[in-house]
């Protein structure tokens, strides 16, 4: 009996081993793409957009690279798009490259096992056992110095320097680590990074970057307005301050003399004057607007001694409202219901060639601004991404203060425990557990390869070192041998490592379960001629 074709003409399906192969190959290709960016000696990628202007981004940030890729392979999409690398970036800010690389290695090992005729479900069961064992190994080795503020701060500095050492800021990592730690400690345990404002100003070198207490708005103060205000009351608004013209599309007003035109203009001015009076009635001495403020209202504000700032970008005013404790208003009829922002001093400052407005002594004490300087916009963008990663990791570490050593040490600790488990596990599962241990060792291998070191030699030395339970051995990229991670001050956040381990295992598991890929027929364009 013949069955008619089930799917539409152009739809395709792949089954069984072919589907599995396609998913493995796609996921491994993605892992190979980003693995050269891993570690302190990782290389950068240039990403060129296809849009107008063909914008170029130079980066080695795993999340940025993966976000910019347009990919056809469905399994590869599981590793990217809104999936694991993005979750890792949002949750803990760092470790995006490691997640994808580890997931890729787990699938590479799984492929060998599938070829040996071991069922994917058996492999998944083994991987689950191994992941649990690896997590427990990390838990036992994690240190927590939350009770000792000095030690904790030095832990944070080490974590920040380790995070930054694989980025563009690695040359000045001590300075930037200090910036990031100071900014995060001001948050008092909050993970909301909104109150840390990063401003990029081209010019100078990265060394000239600094942390400023308070809030800096990238705007100039208008002509004839006060340049210095103490005990400011700030009204943050999003309202149209052009003379309220007849805003009906295509409206026309017919008049029979010029005097009537003057009357209309007079009425418009009067309406604007009323609006300005309502704003002044709030008792403010600084008015920040999201939209433009035209000459006439600006003149009225200047006469009233009010500093009017126009066209502040939306992110700027949202953040300004947040840090000064105000709310964004758009109507001004009920002054008592509008919440004003407060700060001790508003003044104009210069950074490089540009004038900016500085709000100090703001209501939200933990607010601060990091001003980045650098040679070009590409350098500044990459510096901002690097700093953002460090800030995310630190803000998470302040809450979950457990710390591990870095430099491939956690992977080797996990691999050793998982290997021991493999020897105790009966049945086919033990092959999968052992494969998990091989995949974990791939991360230090890649770090060594990227630095041009002999990875086989180094990993075998590390494995021997790790038979001693109290060892701190990891890869010392600078000397090119095995080093003591504690003495070198290389630390990582427990939360990042745990995130990498669990996300990568789950993603690999998801791709392993696939046994059929169905691609829908493309929608045909209708010929509307």
Coordinates of C-alpha atoms in Angstrom, one line a residue:
X1 CA 0.0 0.0 0.0
X2 CA 1.5 3.3 -1.0
X3 CA 1.0 6.3 1.2
X4 CA 0.5 9.7 -0.4
X5 CA 3.2 12.3 0.4
X6 CA 2.4 13.6 3.8
X7 CA 4.2 17.0 3.7
X8 CA 3.9 19.8 1.2
X9 CA 6.0 19.8 -1.9
X10 CA 8.9 21.8 -0.8
X11 CA 8.9 20.8 2.8
X12 CA 11.9 18.5 3.8
X13 CA 12.4 16.0 6.5
X14 CA 15.5 14.2 7.8
X15 CA 15.1 11.2 10.0
X16 CA 17.2 9.1 12.4
X17 CA 20.9 9.2 12.0
X18 CA 20.9 11.8 9.3
X19 CA 18.9 14.2 11.5
X20 CA 21.2 13.5 14.5
X21 CA 24.3 14.1 12.4
X22 CA 22.9 17.4 11.0
X23 CA 22.3 18.6 14.6
X24 CA 25.6 17.5 15.9
X25 CA 27.5 19.1 13.0
X26 CA 25.6 22.4 13.4
X27 CA 26.2 22.7 17.1
X28 CA 29.9 21.7 16.8
X29 CA 30.4 24.2 14.0
X30 CA 29.1 27.0 16.3
X31 CA 31.4 25.9 19.1
X32 CA 34.4 25.9 16.8
X33 CA 33.5 29.3 15.6
X34 CA 33.7 30.9 19.1
X35 CA 36.3 28.7 20.7
X36 CA 39.2 30.8 19.4
X37 CA 38.0 33.7 21.5
X38 CA 38.2 31.7 24.8
X39 CA 40.8 32.6 27.5
X40 CA 43.3 35.5 28.0
X41 CA 44.9 34.9 24.6
X42 CA 41.7 34.6 22.7
X43 CA 41.5 36.4 19.4
X44 CA 38.8 38.9 18.2
X45 CA 36.3 38.6 15.4
X46 CA 35.2 41.3 13.0
X47 CA 31.5 41.3 12.4
X48 CA 30.2 43.3 9.4
X49 CA 26.5 43.9 9.2
X50 CA 24.6 43.7 5.9
X51 CA 22.5 46.8 6.7
X52 CA 23.0 50.3 5.5
X53 CA 26.5 51.6 6.3
X54 CA 27.9 48.1 6.7
X55 CA 28.7 48.7 10.3
X56 CA 31.7 46.9 11.6
X57 CA 32.0 45.5 15.2
X58 CA 35.3 44.2 16.5
X59 CA 34.7 41.9 19.5
X60 CA 35.7 38.7 21.4
X61 CA 32.6 38.7 23.5
X62 CA 30.8 35.4 22.9
X63 CA 27.3 36.8 23.4
X64 CA 27.8 39.6 20.9
X65 CA 29.3 37.3 18.2
X66 CA 26.5 34.8 18.6
X67 CA 23.8 37.4 18.6
X68 CA 25.0 38.8 15.3
X69 CA 24.9 35.4 13.4
X70 CA 22.2 34.5 11.0
X71 CA 22.1 30.7 10.9
X72 CA 20.3 28.1 8.9
X73 CA 21.0 25.0 11.0
X74 CA 18.2 24.4 13.5
X75 CA 20.4 22.8 16.1
X76 CA 22.9 25.6 16.0
X77 CA 20.0 28.0 16.7
X78 CA 19.4 26.2 20.0
X79 CA 22.9 27.2 21.1
X80 CA 22.3 30.8 20.1
X81 CA 19.5 33.1 19.5
X82 CA 17.3 33.5 22.5
X83 CA 18.8 30.4 23.9
X84 CA 21.6 29.3 26.2
X85 CA 24.3 31.9 25.4
X86 CA 21.7 34.6 25.8
X87 CA 20.4 33.2 29.1
X88 CA 23.9 32.9 30.4
X89 CA 24.6 36.6 29.4
X90 CA 21.4 37.8 31.1
X91 CA 21.8 35.7 34.2
X92 CA 25.4 36.1 35.0
X93 CA 26.9 38.3 32.3
X94 CA 30.0 36.2 31.6
X95 CA 30.8 32.6 30.5
X96 CA 28.8 32.8 27.2
X97 CA 31.7 31.4 25.2
X98 CA 32.4 28.7 27.7
X99 CA 28.7 27.6 27.6
X100 CA 28.7 27.1 23.8
X101 CA 32.2 25.5 23.7
X102 CA 31.2 23.0 26.5
X103 CA 27.9 22.1 24.8
X104 CA 29.8 21.6 21.5
X105 CA 32.3 19.3 23.2
X106 CA 29.6 17.3 25.0
X107 CA 28.0 16.7 21.6
X108 CA 31.3 15.8 20.0
X109 CA 31.8 13.1 22.7
X110 CA 28.1 12.0 22.3
X111 CA 28.6 11.6 18.6
X112 CA 31.4 9.0 19.2
X113 CA 29.2 7.2 21.6
X114 CA 26.2 7.1 19.2
X115 CA 28.5 5.7 16.6
X116 CA 29.3 2.9 19.1
X117 CA 25.6 2.1 19.1
X118 CA 24.9 3.5 22.6
X119 CA 21.3 4.9 22.7
X120 CA 21.0 8.7 23.1
X121 CA 18.8 8.2 26.2
X122 CA 21.6 6.2 27.9
X123 CA 24.0 9.1 27.1
X124 CA 21.6 11.6 28.5
X125 CA 21.2 9.6 31.8
X126 CA 25.0 9.4 32.1
X127 CA 25.4 13.2 31.4
X128 CA 22.9 13.9 34.1
X129 CA 24.7 11.8 36.7
X130 CA 28.0 13.5 35.7
X131 CA 26.6 17.0 35.8
X132 CA 25.3 16.5 39.3
X133 CA 28.6 15.0 40.4
X134 CA 30.5 17.9 38.9
X135 CA 28.3 20.5 40.6
X136 CA 28.8 18.8 43.9
X137 CA 32.6 18.8 43.4
X138 CA 32.4 22.6 42.8
X139 CA 30.2 23.1 45.8
X140 CA 32.8 21.4 48.1
X141 CA 35.7 23.4 46.7
X142 CA 33.9 26.9 46.7
X143 CA 35.1 29.4 49.2
X144 CA 33.0 32.1 50.8
X145 CA 34.6 35.2 52.4
X146 CA 31.5 37.3 52.8
X147 CA 32.1 37.7 56.5
X148 CA 35.5 39.4 56.0
X149 CA 35.0 42.6 54.1
X150 CA 38.7 43.0 53.1
X151 CA 39.0 39.5 51.9
X152 CA 35.7 39.7 50.0
X153 CA 36.8 43.0 48.3
X154 CA 40.0 41.3 47.2
X155 CA 38.0 38.3 45.9
X156 CA 35.9 40.8 43.9
X157 CA 39.0 42.5 42.5
X158 CA 40.4 39.1 41.5
X159 CA 37.2 38.0 39.8
X160 CA 37.0 41.4 37.9
X161 CA 40.6 41.1 36.8
X162 CA 40.1 37.5 35.6
X163 CA 36.9 38.5 33.7
X164 CA 38.7 41.5 32.1
X165 CA 41.9 39.6 31.3
X166 CA 40.3 38.0 28.2
X167 CA 39.0 41.3 26.9
X168 CA 40.3 44.5 25.4
X169 CA 40.8 46.1 28.8
X170 CA 43.3 43.4 29.8
X171 CA 46.2 45.9 29.6
X172 CA 44.7 48.2 32.3
X173 CA 42.7 45.5 34.1
X174 CA 43.7 46.7 37.6
X175 CA 42.3 50.1 37.0
X176 CA 39.1 48.9 35.4
X177 CA 38.7 46.1 38.0
X178 CA 38.8 48.8 40.7
X179 CA 36.3 50.9 38.8
X180 CA 33.9 48.0 38.4
X181 CA 34.3 46.9 42.1
X182 CA 33.8 50.4 43.4
X183 CA 30.7 50.9 41.2
X184 CA 29.1 47.5 42.2
X185 CA 29.9 47.9 46.0
X186 CA 27.9 51.2 45.8
X187 CA 24.8 49.3 44.8
X188 CA 24.6 47.7 48.3
X189 CA 23.8 44.2 47.0
X190 CA 21.3 45.2 44.3
X191 CA 21.7 43.6 40.9
X192 CA 20.0 46.5 39.1
X193 CA 22.8 47.9 37.0
X194 CA 20.5 50.8 35.8
X195 CA 22.0 53.1 38.3
X196 CA 25.5 52.6 36.9
X197 CA 25.6 54.9 33.8
X198 CA 28.4 54.3 31.2
X199 CA 29.3 57.3 29.0
X200 CA 31.7 56.8 26.1
X201 CA 33.8 59.8 24.9
X202 CA 36.3 59.3 22.1
X203 CA 39.7 60.9 22.7
X204 CA 42.4 60.2 25.2
X205 CA 43.3 56.6 26.0
X206 CA 41.6 53.9 28.0
X207 CA 43.8 54.8 31.0
X208 CA 41.9 58.2 31.2
X209 CA 38.6 56.5 32.1
X210 CA 37.2 57.3 35.5
X211 CA 34.3 56.7 37.9
X212 CA 32.2 59.7 38.9
X213 CA 29.8 59.8 41.8
X214 CA 26.5 61.1 40.7
X215 CA 25.0 61.3 37.3
X216 CA 26.3 62.8 34.1
X217 CA 23.9 63.8 31.3
X218 CA 25.4 64.1 27.8
X219 CA 23.9 67.6 27.1
X220 CA 24.9 71.2 27.0
X221 CA 23.3 73.9 29.2
X222 CA 21.4 76.4 27.0
X223 CA 22.3 80.1 26.4
X224 CA 21.5 82.6 29.2
X225 CA 20.7 79.9 31.7
X226 CA 22.1 79.4 35.1
X227 CA 25.3 77.2 34.9
X228 CA 25.3 76.3 38.6
X229 CA 22.3 75.3 40.7
X230 CA 22.4 74.1 44.3
X231 CA 19.6 72.1 46.0
X232 CA 18.0 71.5 42.7
X233 CA 14.4 70.4 42.3
X234 CA 14.1 68.6 39.0
X235 CA 11.0 68.1 36.9
X236 CA 11.7 65.3 34.4
X237 CA 9.2 65.5 31.5
X238 CA 8.3 64.0 28.1
X239 CA 6.1 66.7 26.5
X240 CA 6.0 68.8 23.4
X241 CA 7.3 72.3 23.9
X242 CA 6.9 73.6 20.4
X243 CA 4.2 76.2 20.2
X244 CA 1.1 74.0 20.1
X245 CA 0.4 74.3 16.4
X246 CA -2.8 73.0 14.7
X247 CA -1.5 69.4 14.6
X248 CA -4.1 67.9 12.3
X249 CA -2.5 66.4 9.3
X250 CA -3.3 68.5 6.2
X251 CA -5.3 71.1 8.2
X252 CA -5.5 74.6 6.6
X253 CA -6.5 77.9 8.1
X254 CA -7.9 80.5 5.8
X255 CA -7.6 84.1 6.8
X256 CA -8.6 87.3 5.1
X257 CA -5.9 89.6 6.5
X258 CA -2.4 89.5 8.0
X259 CA -3.8 90.8 11.3
X260 CA -5.6 87.4 11.7
X261 CA -2.3 85.5 11.1
X262 CA -0.8 87.7 13.9
X263 CA -3.8 86.8 16.1
X264 CA -3.3 83.0 15.6
X265 CA 0.4 83.4 16.4
X266 CA -0.4 85.4 19.4
X267 CA -2.9 82.7 20.6
X268 CA -0.2 80.0 20.1
X269 CA 2.3 82.1 22.1
X270 CA -0.2 82.6 24.9
X271 CA -1.0 78.9 25.0
X272 CA 2.8 78.2 25.3
X273 CA 3.2 80.8 28.0
X274 CA 0.4 79.2 30.0
X275 CA 2.1 75.8 29.8
X276 CA 5.4 77.3 30.9
X277 CA 3.6 79.0 33.8
X278 CA 2.1 75.7 34.9
X279 CA 5.6 74.1 34.8
X280 CA 7.1 77.0 36.8
X281 CA 4.2 76.6 39.4
X282 CA 5.7 73.3 40.4
X283 CA 8.4 75.3 42.2
X284 CA 11.3 73.7 40.2
X285 CA 14.6 75.2 39.3
X286 CA 15.6 72.6 36.7
X287 CA 13.4 71.2 33.8
X288 CA 14.6 68.3 31.8
X289 CA 12.6 67.4 28.7
X290 CA 12.8 64.4 26.4
X291 CA 11.6 66.5 23.4
X292 CA 12.8 69.8 22.0
X293 CA 12.2 73.1 23.9
X294 CA 11.9 75.9 21.4
X295 CA 13.3 79.5 21.7
X296 CA 10.3 81.1 23.2
X297 CA 9.7 78.7 26.1
X298 CA 13.5 78.6 26.7
X299 CA 13.5 82.4 27.0
X300 CA 10.6 82.2 29.6
X301 CA 12.5 79.6 31.6
X302 CA 15.7 81.6 31.5
X303 CA 13.7 84.7 32.8
X304 CA 12.4 82.6 35.6
X305 CA 15.9 81.4 36.5
X306 CA 15.1 77.8 35.6
X307 CA 17.7 75.6 33.9
X308 CA 15.9 74.0 30.9
X309 CA 17.6 70.9 29.3
X310 CA 16.1 69.8 26.0
X311 CA 16.2 66.6 23.9
X312 CA 17.7 64.4 26.6
X313 CA 17.8 60.8 25.1
X314 CA 15.1 58.5 26.5
X315 CA 17.5 56.2 28.3
X316 CA 19.1 59.3 29.8
X317 CA 15.9 60.7 31.2
X318 CA 14.6 57.3 32.5
X319 CA 17.9 56.8 34.3
X320 CA 17.9 60.5 35.5
X321 CA 14.3 60.0 36.9
X322 CA 15.4 56.8 38.6
X323 CA 18.6 58.3 40.3
X324 CA 17.1 61.6 41.4
X325 CA 14.0 59.9 42.7
X326 CA 11.5 61.6 40.4
X327 CA 9.0 60.4 37.9
X328 CA 8.5 61.3 34.2
X329 CA 5.6 63.7 33.8
X330 CA 3.7 64.7 30.7
X331 CA 0.8 66.8 32.1
X332 CA 1.2 69.7 34.5
X333 CA -2.3 70.5 35.7
X334 CA -1.9 68.9 39.2
X335 CA 1.4 69.9 40.7
X336 CA 0.7 67.9 43.9
X337 CA 0.6 64.6 42.1
X338 CA 3.9 65.1 40.2
X339 CA 7.0 63.5 42.0
X340 CA 10.0 65.8 41.6
X341 CA 13.6 64.7 41.6
X342 CA 16.2 66.2 43.9
X343 CA 19.9 66.6 43.9
X344 CA 22.4 68.8 45.8
X345 CA 24.2 70.4 42.8
X346 CA 23.9 70.7 39.1
X347 CA 26.9 72.1 37.2
X348 CA 28.5 72.0 33.7
X349 CA 31.7 70.0 33.4
X350 CA 34.1 69.4 30.5
X351 CA 35.3 66.0 29.4
X352 CA 37.8 66.2 26.6
X353 CA 36.3 68.7 24.1
X354 CA 32.7 68.2 25.2
X355 CA 30.5 70.0 27.8
X356 CA 28.2 67.8 29.9
X357 CA 25.9 68.4 32.8
X358 CA 26.8 66.8 36.2
X359 CA 24.2 66.0 38.8
X360 CA 25.9 65.4 42.2
X361 CA 24.4 64.4 45.6
X362 CA 21.5 62.6 43.9
X363 CA 18.7 61.0 45.9
X364 CA 19.7 57.4 45.0
X365 CA 23.1 57.4 46.7
X366 CA 24.4 54.3 44.9
X367 CA 24.2 56.0 41.5
X368 CA 27.4 56.6 39.7
X369 CA 28.7 57.2 36.2
X370 CA 31.7 55.5 34.5
X371 CA 33.2 57.7 31.8
X372 CA 35.2 55.6 29.2
X373 CA 37.8 57.3 27.1
X374 CA 39.4 55.7 24.1
X375 CA 40.9 56.1 20.7
X376 CA 37.9 55.2 18.5
X377 CA 34.3 54.2 18.7
X378 CA 35.2 50.5 18.1
X379 CA 37.5 50.5 21.0
X380 CA 34.9 52.2 23.2
X381 CA 32.1 49.9 22.2
X382 CA 34.3 46.8 23.0
X383 CA 35.4 48.4 26.3
X384 CA 31.8 49.0 27.3
X385 CA 30.9 45.3 26.5
X386 CA 33.9 44.1 28.6
X387 CA 33.0 46.4 31.5
X388 CA 29.4 45.3 31.3
X389 CA 30.4 41.7 31.7
X390 CA 32.6 42.5 34.7
X391 CA 29.8 44.6 36.3
X392 CA 27.2 41.7 35.8
X393 CA 29.5 39.1 37.3
X394 CA 30.4 41.3 40.3
X395 CA 26.8 42.2 41.0
X396 CA 25.9 38.5 41.0
X397 CA 28.9 37.6 43.2
X398 CA 27.9 40.2 45.8
X399 CA 24.7 38.2 46.3
X400 CA 26.2 34.7 45.9
X401 CA 29.6 35.3 47.3
X402 CA 31.1 31.8 46.7
X403 CA 34.3 32.0 44.7
X404 CA 36.4 29.4 42.8
X405 CA 39.9 29.5 41.4
X406 CA 40.2 30.0 37.6
X407 CA 42.6 29.1 34.9
X408 CA 41.1 25.7 34.1
X409 CA 41.2 24.6 37.8
X410 CA 37.5 24.1 38.2
X411 CA 37.2 22.0 35.0
X412 CA 40.0 19.7 36.2
X413 CA 38.5 19.4 39.6
X414 CA 35.1 18.4 38.0
X415 CA 36.8 16.1 35.5
X416 CA 38.6 14.2 38.2
X417 CA 35.4 13.7 40.3
X418 CA 33.4 12.7 37.2
X419 CA 36.2 10.2 36.2
X420 CA 36.0 8.6 39.6
X421 CA 32.2 8.3 39.3
X422 CA 32.6 6.7 35.8
X423 CA 34.7 3.9 37.4
X424 CA 32.0 3.2 40.0
X425 CA 29.1 3.4 37.6
X426 CA 28.0 0.0 36.1
X427 CA 26.6 -0.5 32.6
X428 CA 26.7 1.6 29.5
X429 CA 26.1 4.8 31.4
X430 CA 29.7 4.8 32.5
X431 CA 30.9 5.5 29.0
X432 CA 28.7 8.7 28.9
X433 CA 30.0 9.8 32.3
X434 CA 33.6 9.3 31.1
X435 CA 32.8 11.2 28.0
X436 CA 31.5 14.1 30.1
X437 CA 34.9 14.2 31.9
X438 CA 36.7 14.4 28.5
X439 CA 34.4 17.3 27.4
X440 CA 35.2 19.2 30.6
X441 CA 38.9 18.9 30.0
X442 CA 38.4 20.4 26.6
X443 CA 38.1 23.9 28.1
X444 CA 41.6 24.1 29.6
X445 CA 42.8 22.4 26.4
X446 CA 41.4 25.2 24.3
X447 CA 42.6 27.9 26.6
X448 CA 46.1 26.5 26.2
X449 CA 45.8 26.0 22.5
X450 CA 44.7 29.6 22.0
X451 CA 47.8 30.8 23.9
X452 CA 49.9 28.7 21.5
X453 CA 51.0 26.3 24.3
X454 CA 51.4 22.5 24.1
X455 CA 48.0 21.6 25.4
X456 CA 48.5 17.8 25.5
X457 CA 51.6 18.2 27.7
X458 CA 49.9 20.8 30.0
X459 CA 46.7 18.9 30.5
X460 CA 48.5 15.7 31.4
X461 CA 50.6 17.6 33.9
X462 CA 47.4 19.2 35.3
X463 CA 45.8 15.8 35.6
X464 CA 48.7 14.4 37.5
X465 CA 48.7 17.5 39.8
X466 CA 44.9 17.1 40.5
X467 CA 45.4 13.6 41.9
X468 CA 46.4 15.5 45.0
X469 CA 43.1 16.8 46.5
X470 CA 44.4 20.1 47.9
X471 CA 46.1 21.3 44.7
X472 CA 45.5 24.8 43.2
X473 CA 47.1 23.9 39.9
X474 CA 45.8 25.6 36.7
X475 CA 47.2 26.9 33.5
X476 CA 49.5 29.9 33.9
X477 CA 49.3 31.5 30.4
X478 CA 52.0 34.0 31.1
X479 CA 54.8 31.5 32.0
X480 CA 53.3 28.8 29.7
X481 CA 53.3 26.1 32.4
X482 CA 51.2 24.9 35.3
X483 CA 50.9 27.5 38.1
X484 CA 49.3 28.0 41.5
X485 CA 46.0 29.8 40.8
X486 CA 45.8 31.1 44.4
X487 CA 49.2 32.8 44.2
X488 CA 48.4 34.2 40.8
X489 CA 45.1 35.7 42.0
X490 CA 43.0 34.1 39.3
X491 CA 39.5 33.6 40.6
X492 CA 36.0 33.0 39.1
X493 CA 32.5 33.3 40.4
X494 CA 30.9 30.1 41.5
X495 CA 27.6 31.2 39.9
X496 CA 29.2 31.7 36.5
X497 CA 30.8 28.2 36.5
X498 CA 27.6 26.6 37.8
X499 CA 25.6 28.4 35.0
X500 CA 28.1 27.2 32.4
X501 CA 27.9 23.6 33.5
X502 CA 24.1 23.3 33.8
X503 CA 23.2 25.3 30.7
X504 CA 25.7 23.4 28.5
X505 CA 24.5 20.0 29.8
X506 CA 20.8 20.9 29.2
X507 CA 21.5 22.3 25.7
X508 CA 23.5 19.2 24.7
X509 CA 20.7 17.0 26.1
X510 CA 18.1 18.8 24.1
X511 CA 20.0 18.4 20.8
X512 CA 20.8 14.7 21.6
X513 CA 17.0 13.9 21.9
X514 CA 16.5 15.0 18.3
X515 CA 15.7 12.2 15.8
X516 CA 13.9 14.1 13.1
X517 CA 14.2 17.6 11.5
X518 CA 11.2 18.9 9.5
X519 CA 11.6 22.1 7.6
X520 CA 8.4 23.8 6.5
X521 CA 7.8 24.7 2.8
X522 CA 8.6 28.3 2.3
X523 CA 5.6 30.6 1.8
X524 CA 5.1 31.4 -1.9
X525 CA 4.9 35.0 -2.8
X526 CA 1.6 35.9 -4.4
X527 CA 1.8 37.5 -7.8
X528 CA -0.3 40.6 -7.4
X529 CA 0.3 42.1 -10.8

